[in-house]
């Protein structure tokens, strides 16, 4: 019998070797550093084989592998990477095959009795169970609610057939989103290949019913193709047809379900009957299904005259444009196709020296309603919710660790009696699973309740202003989201608790009583968790405070003028009947004069913001062109009537007068801020400027006056500015105007008076969107306070979590040191020195947590200062205040258990186990 | 019988060997340098052969000078020797048939 001796091996000792005794081999085989890493990797790979197989073959396999590696090394002189890789792949492959094809008895680690045991443990400590479940439910519920709420509001595709393909096409001019010029719709419709079935629409207010019992509805003047985009048939009757939109067609209207219910008592016979719409007999051709309000919250639909898109001059009217993406086309591809087209159309008529930067934006209809910051808002708010969940998890994990520590002796005994690690981990997992399941169910129920409550609240307070798809309720997305969060919780908690179990050192625990066993690693985890907690709660609270500052700003918006008893509304001369600037000017002049004569109304002014400072329309050129640097720009506002209503007084030169109409030389009044910027130290009166905002850019406009400042622009943005140029409305070519008037007795009387005056001037004209400033402010206030309260509740919850968590953790850690403290006091330590010692213990994590929070606070603060007019010093002060408050609160939570331990006499402390 | 199992039986037909020696023998026997046996494949096959009673870990260990204390040796059982012979005969018959059909040249044998 011949036996081959492997190369490079030590001389045989002749000693028999027990089967599978890997320990001694390991020493021999690991002696060479170059063979260590392949062997370690091999050991790991061997785990692919079932345990029973490994028991018989592992030692032999390792030896053979080590022989091969050593032999290959002696030949090649270096680690045989290829051989090792091949071996590892082979072992993994054959090991898994062995697992699949073998009939080894599987070690049972799932036992029903473990579930019962876990349940018993939880029932035995109801306080712990209740606290854990409530904390988990709070964190999971909040995260689920936030995600589901934002998903429905911002991302969910419209609840229409293939709603995800419905898109809105906007023009983006100089970075600002604009509606599409009605004159461009035809060209887009014939040229676009990536977006089909285009439908244009524009908002319109209509009075449905007779005088006296008429009802104002927010209607949509829509191309009949809008219903093709929506793919929704009428509930009764029909939708709009192309023949309804042709010139001279009989007027028709399609009602929403709600309008049909509220205005016509859900009377089926109203379909195919004539009703008064804006005083004109109109045929009701259909009623749409319940809940349908496409495009947003439409209460009725009337045909948009075909002439609007076919025969309107460019710049006269804007429309919104929706369509359906062609199959397989992305939003980006559609934008890429539409952009050059739109650019060409606009370039053909842009005569200004510096052409605007034009692009098209094709985006999901639902999400585009939220503007360009929607992704940021969605991410930030979800991140906040995730932070609260993190905080909840940190606290629950801390509680679980404390429990695991208390049961460490039991774990060690089980291990000593032969329980497998898998079994012990699974046993610990049952508890986690039960807690997460209970927290998850409770949290999801809470989220569902919250969603229903939001739907109810919005229906009660904001009816008519809500997009038709904003119906928040429990649905599959909410459930999936809740499931995902619960899974995250189970995994996070499971990992930490399993780590605790696997780190148990049986011998130490049984000898020592377990007080110190694993203490170091657990201490590390606990300290890390406290640090994370401090950081998280600081960031959350800071965000809350900054949001509060914003809310306060929103509630105290200063429009710059007195808003008491002020009503506003729109005047939209129908383009079909008012075709020229002169005709519109007569209408505006008549309306202003008649409204001013009304006994009920006072301080009537018509105005129209023609351009914003940041837009290309806001740019102007001075005749006395001495300016340098950036092209000057300002808000351009056309007015007719008493500027005093806006709180603006003419300080130099003269106000506009009745003679400043289209027949006379164009004039302007500029604001004091603008005058100070460009005419420093001298009067601008008599100088001339050219404006991009008015149609004729070649016309010089003479400045006749300087007026006091009034802030323009979004009151909550950084774009607010008092740089303004006022033009006479009758010289501006405006096609639309807003009126402002102060009523004497009541808002209702003012509305009636307005309707009557409009009817006197033009029986077919109704004031557009009449609302009192008080009402607008009330709505803004309602939304702001509601959102702030919601935020405050969330942040209060997170603060409570952090306090309770820190208190619990510190109580336990200080409790463990009772005896030590007893010894210290017996040796003469003063209460003050012990307090300092214990506070210092918590202080380190507090310091690290606060330091870690600092850059995050800076980021949040800068973001707030960037997007909103909040000065840097407010951000800084708020950051410092929040950090100090958190430090104080956490120190207080540490001080309370310290005080308790100091009450224990040294003698009692020494006797304590 | 799988090829790897027959290869192992062939290696052990010359005498008891440990795992690494079996691998070396199989690789040396193959005329193609790409003939490779990895440990996972080898020991899975060895386990099957042991279960079938064709191979046995040797109890009386080989003579001391050639012994390697760290590893087990494997030897054929009489049943294993018989099975290897039967498989060899079967393969020889197949090779003869292949020659008859001129799938391989006569000189190859």
JSON list of C-alpha atoms in Angstrom, two decimals, chain A residues 1-7 9-10 12-17 19 25 28-29 42 49 53 56-57 60-61 63-68 71 83 86-87 90-91 94-95 97-98 101 104, chain B residues 2 14-25 27 36-44 46-48 50-51 57-58 61-62 64-75:
[
{"chain": "A", "resi": 1, "resn": "UNK", "atom": "CA", "xyz": [0.00, 0.00, 0.00]},
{"chain": "A", "resi": 2, "resn": "UNK", "atom": "CA", "xyz": [1.50, 3.29, -1.04]},
{"chain": "A", "resi": 3, "resn": "UNK", "atom": "CA", "xyz": [0.59, 6.58, 0.40]},
{"chain": "A", "resi": 4, "resn": "UNK", "atom": "CA", "xyz": [1.38, 9.88, -1.24]},
{"chain": "A", "resi": 5, "resn": "UNK", "atom": "CA", "xyz": [2.76, 12.50, 1.05]},
{"chain": "A", "resi": 6, "resn": "UNK", "atom": "CA", "xyz": [1.63, 16.00, 0.29]},
{"chain": "A", "resi": 7, "resn": "UNK", "atom": "CA", "xyz": [4.38, 18.50, -0.44]},
{"chain": "A", "resi": 9, "resn": "UNK", "atom": "CA", "xyz": [3.99, 19.49, 5.01]},
{"chain": "A", "resi": 10, "resn": "UNK", "atom": "CA", "xyz": [5.64, 18.93, 8.38]},
{"chain": "A", "resi": 12, "resn": "UNK", "atom": "CA", "xyz": [4.21, 13.10, 10.25]},
{"chain": "A", "resi": 13, "resn": "UNK", "atom": "CA", "xyz": [4.08, 12.55, 13.93]},
{"chain": "A", "resi": 14, "resn": "UNK", "atom": "CA", "xyz": [2.38, 9.22, 13.77]},
{"chain": "A", "resi": 15, "resn": "UNK", "atom": "CA", "xyz": [-0.21, 10.31, 16.28]},
{"chain": "A", "resi": 16, "resn": "UNK", "atom": "CA", "xyz": [-3.76, 9.28, 15.49]},
{"chain": "A", "resi": 17, "resn": "UNK", "atom": "CA", "xyz": [-6.11, 12.14, 14.95]},
{"chain": "A", "resi": 19, "resn": "UNK", "atom": "CA", "xyz": [-12.30, 12.99, 13.44]},
{"chain": "A", "resi": 25, "resn": "UNK", "atom": "CA", "xyz": [-5.01, 21.65, 12.53]},
{"chain": "A", "resi": 28, "resn": "UNK", "atom": "CA", "xyz": [-0.49, 24.05, 12.15]},
{"chain": "A", "resi": 29, "resn": "UNK", "atom": "CA", "xyz": [-2.22, 25.41, 9.06]},
{"chain": "A", "resi": 42, "resn": "UNK", "atom": "CA", "xyz": [-12.55, 28.72, 3.27]},
{"chain": "A", "resi": 49, "resn": "UNK", "atom": "CA", "xyz": [-22.54, 22.81, 3.87]},
{"chain": "A", "resi": 53, "resn": "UNK", "atom": "CA", "xyz": [-21.83, 17.19, 6.73]},
{"chain": "A", "resi": 56, "resn": "UNK", "atom": "CA", "xyz": [-17.86, 14.52, 9.34]},
{"chain": "A", "resi": 57, "resn": "UNK", "atom": "CA", "xyz": [-15.78, 16.21, 6.68]},
{"chain": "A", "resi": 60, "resn": "UNK", "atom": "CA", "xyz": [-10.38, 16.75, 6.27]},
{"chain": "A", "resi": 61, "resn": "UNK", "atom": "CA", "xyz": [-11.55, 19.31, 3.73]},
{"chain": "A", "resi": 63, "resn": "UNK", "atom": "CA", "xyz": [-6.46, 19.94, 5.48]},
{"chain": "A", "resi": 64, "resn": "UNK", "atom": "CA", "xyz": [-6.78, 19.08, 1.80]},
{"chain": "A", "resi": 65, "resn": "UNK", "atom": "CA", "xyz": [-7.42, 22.68, 0.91]},
{"chain": "A", "resi": 66, "resn": "UNK", "atom": "CA", "xyz": [-4.41, 23.82, 2.95]},
{"chain": "A", "resi": 67, "resn": "UNK", "atom": "CA", "xyz": [-2.26, 21.22, 1.16]},
{"chain": "A", "resi": 68, "resn": "UNK", "atom": "CA", "xyz": [-3.38, 22.50, -2.22]},
{"chain": "A", "resi": 71, "resn": "UNK", "atom": "CA", "xyz": [1.66, 23.22, -2.90]},
{"chain": "A", "resi": 83, "resn": "UNK", "atom": "CA", "xyz": [-7.02, 28.41, -7.01]},
{"chain": "A", "resi": 86, "resn": "UNK", "atom": "CA", "xyz": [-12.08, 28.37, -7.65]},
{"chain": "A", "resi": 87, "resn": "UNK", "atom": "CA", "xyz": [-12.11, 26.41, -4.42]},
{"chain": "A", "resi": 90, "resn": "UNK", "atom": "CA", "xyz": [-16.82, 25.22, -5.62]},
{"chain": "A", "resi": 91, "resn": "UNK", "atom": "CA", "xyz": [-17.35, 24.85, -1.87]},
{"chain": "A", "resi": 94, "resn": "UNK", "atom": "CA", "xyz": [-21.44, 22.07, -3.69]},
{"chain": "A", "resi": 95, "resn": "UNK", "atom": "CA", "xyz": [-22.34, 23.07, -0.14]},
{"chain": "A", "resi": 97, "resn": "UNK", "atom": "CA", "xyz": [-26.31, 21.59, -3.47]},
{"chain": "A", "resi": 98, "resn": "UNK", "atom": "CA", "xyz": [-25.68, 19.35, -0.51]},
{"chain": "A", "resi": 101, "resn": "UNK", "atom": "CA", "xyz": [-30.36, 17.44, -1.94]},
{"chain": "A", "resi": 104, "resn": "UNK", "atom": "CA", "xyz": [-30.17, 15.95, 7.18]},
{"chain": "B", "resi": 2, "resn": "UNK", "atom": "CA", "xyz": [-20.71, 9.53, -11.78]},
{"chain": "B", "resi": 14, "resn": "UNK", "atom": "CA", "xyz": [-3.74, 1.57, -6.15]},
{"chain": "B", "resi": 15, "resn": "UNK", "atom": "CA", "xyz": [-3.98, 1.86, -2.38]},
{"chain": "B", "resi": 16, "resn": "UNK", "atom": "CA", "xyz": [-5.26, 4.02, 0.47]},
{"chain": "B", "resi": 17, "resn": "UNK", "atom": "CA", "xyz": [-4.90, 7.80, -0.05]},
{"chain": "B", "resi": 18, "resn": "UNK", "atom": "CA", "xyz": [-5.89, 10.98, 1.66]},
{"chain": "B", "resi": 19, "resn": "UNK", "atom": "CA", "xyz": [-8.01, 13.61, -0.04]},
{"chain": "B", "resi": 20, "resn": "UNK", "atom": "CA", "xyz": [-5.20, 15.73, -1.40]},
{"chain": "B", "resi": 21, "resn": "UNK", "atom": "CA", "xyz": [-3.45, 12.65, -2.84]},
{"chain": "B", "resi": 22, "resn": "UNK", "atom": "CA", "xyz": [-6.67, 11.63, -4.58]},
{"chain": "B", "resi": 23, "resn": "UNK", "atom": "CA", "xyz": [-6.92, 15.09, -6.18]},
{"chain": "B", "resi": 24, "resn": "UNK", "atom": "CA", "xyz": [-3.29, 14.94, -7.28]},
{"chain": "B", "resi": 25, "resn": "UNK", "atom": "CA", "xyz": [-3.80, 11.48, -8.75]},
{"chain": "B", "resi": 27, "resn": "UNK", "atom": "CA", "xyz": [-5.23, 15.60, -12.05]},
{"chain": "B", "resi": 36, "resn": "UNK", "atom": "CA", "xyz": [-9.50, 19.90, -12.05]},
{"chain": "B", "resi": 37, "resn": "UNK", "atom": "CA", "xyz": [-11.16, 18.57, -8.95]},
{"chain": "B", "resi": 38, "resn": "UNK", "atom": "CA", "xyz": [-12.02, 20.93, -6.14]},
{"chain": "B", "resi": 39, "resn": "UNK", "atom": "CA", "xyz": [-12.40, 19.91, -2.52]},
{"chain": "B", "resi": 40, "resn": "UNK", "atom": "CA", "xyz": [-16.17, 20.47, -2.35]},
{"chain": "B", "resi": 41, "resn": "UNK", "atom": "CA", "xyz": [-16.81, 18.16, -5.29]},
{"chain": "B", "resi": 42, "resn": "UNK", "atom": "CA", "xyz": [-14.34, 15.57, -4.00]},
{"chain": "B", "resi": 43, "resn": "UNK", "atom": "CA", "xyz": [-15.73, 15.31, -0.50]},
{"chain": "B", "resi": 44, "resn": "UNK", "atom": "CA", "xyz": [-19.34, 15.29, -1.60]},
{"chain": "B", "resi": 46, "resn": "UNK", "atom": "CA", "xyz": [-16.46, 10.68, -1.11]},
{"chain": "B", "resi": 47, "resn": "UNK", "atom": "CA", "xyz": [-19.42, 10.98, 1.22]},
{"chain": "B", "resi": 48, "resn": "UNK", "atom": "CA", "xyz": [-21.68, 9.25, -1.32]},
{"chain": "B", "resi": 50, "resn": "UNK", "atom": "CA", "xyz": [-18.76, 5.97, 1.92]},
{"chain": "B", "resi": 51, "resn": "UNK", "atom": "CA", "xyz": [-22.54, 5.85, 2.30]},
{"chain": "B", "resi": 57, "resn": "UNK", "atom": "CA", "xyz": [-11.90, 5.61, 5.94]},
{"chain": "B", "resi": 58, "resn": "UNK", "atom": "CA", "xyz": [-9.06, 3.23, 6.84]},
{"chain": "B", "resi": 61, "resn": "UNK", "atom": "CA", "xyz": [-3.46, 3.56, 9.37]},
{"chain": "B", "resi": 62, "resn": "UNK", "atom": "CA", "xyz": [-0.75, 3.14, 6.74]},
{"chain": "B", "resi": 64, "resn": "UNK", "atom": "CA", "xyz": [4.34, 5.32, 9.85]},
{"chain": "B", "resi": 65, "resn": "UNK", "atom": "CA", "xyz": [6.99, 6.81, 7.46]},
{"chain": "B", "resi": 66, "resn": "UNK", "atom": "CA", "xyz": [4.38, 7.59, 4.82]},
{"chain": "B", "resi": 67, "resn": "UNK", "atom": "CA", "xyz": [1.70, 8.67, 7.21]},
{"chain": "B", "resi": 68, "resn": "UNK", "atom": "CA", "xyz": [0.42, 12.19, 7.61]},
{"chain": "B", "resi": 69, "resn": "UNK", "atom": "CA", "xyz": [-1.09, 12.58, 11.00]},
{"chain": "B", "resi": 70, "resn": "UNK", "atom": "CA", "xyz": [-3.43, 15.40, 10.11]},
{"chain": "B", "resi": 71, "resn": "UNK", "atom": "CA", "xyz": [-5.68, 13.60, 7.70]},
{"chain": "B", "resi": 72, "resn": "UNK", "atom": "CA", "xyz": [-7.82, 10.63, 7.14]},
{"chain": "B", "resi": 73, "resn": "UNK", "atom": "CA", "xyz": [-7.04, 8.00, 4.55]},
{"chain": "B", "resi": 74, "resn": "UNK", "atom": "CA", "xyz": [-9.57, 6.28, 2.37]},
{"chain": "B", "resi": 75, "resn": "UNK", "atom": "CA", "xyz": [-9.47, 2.82, 0.92]}
]
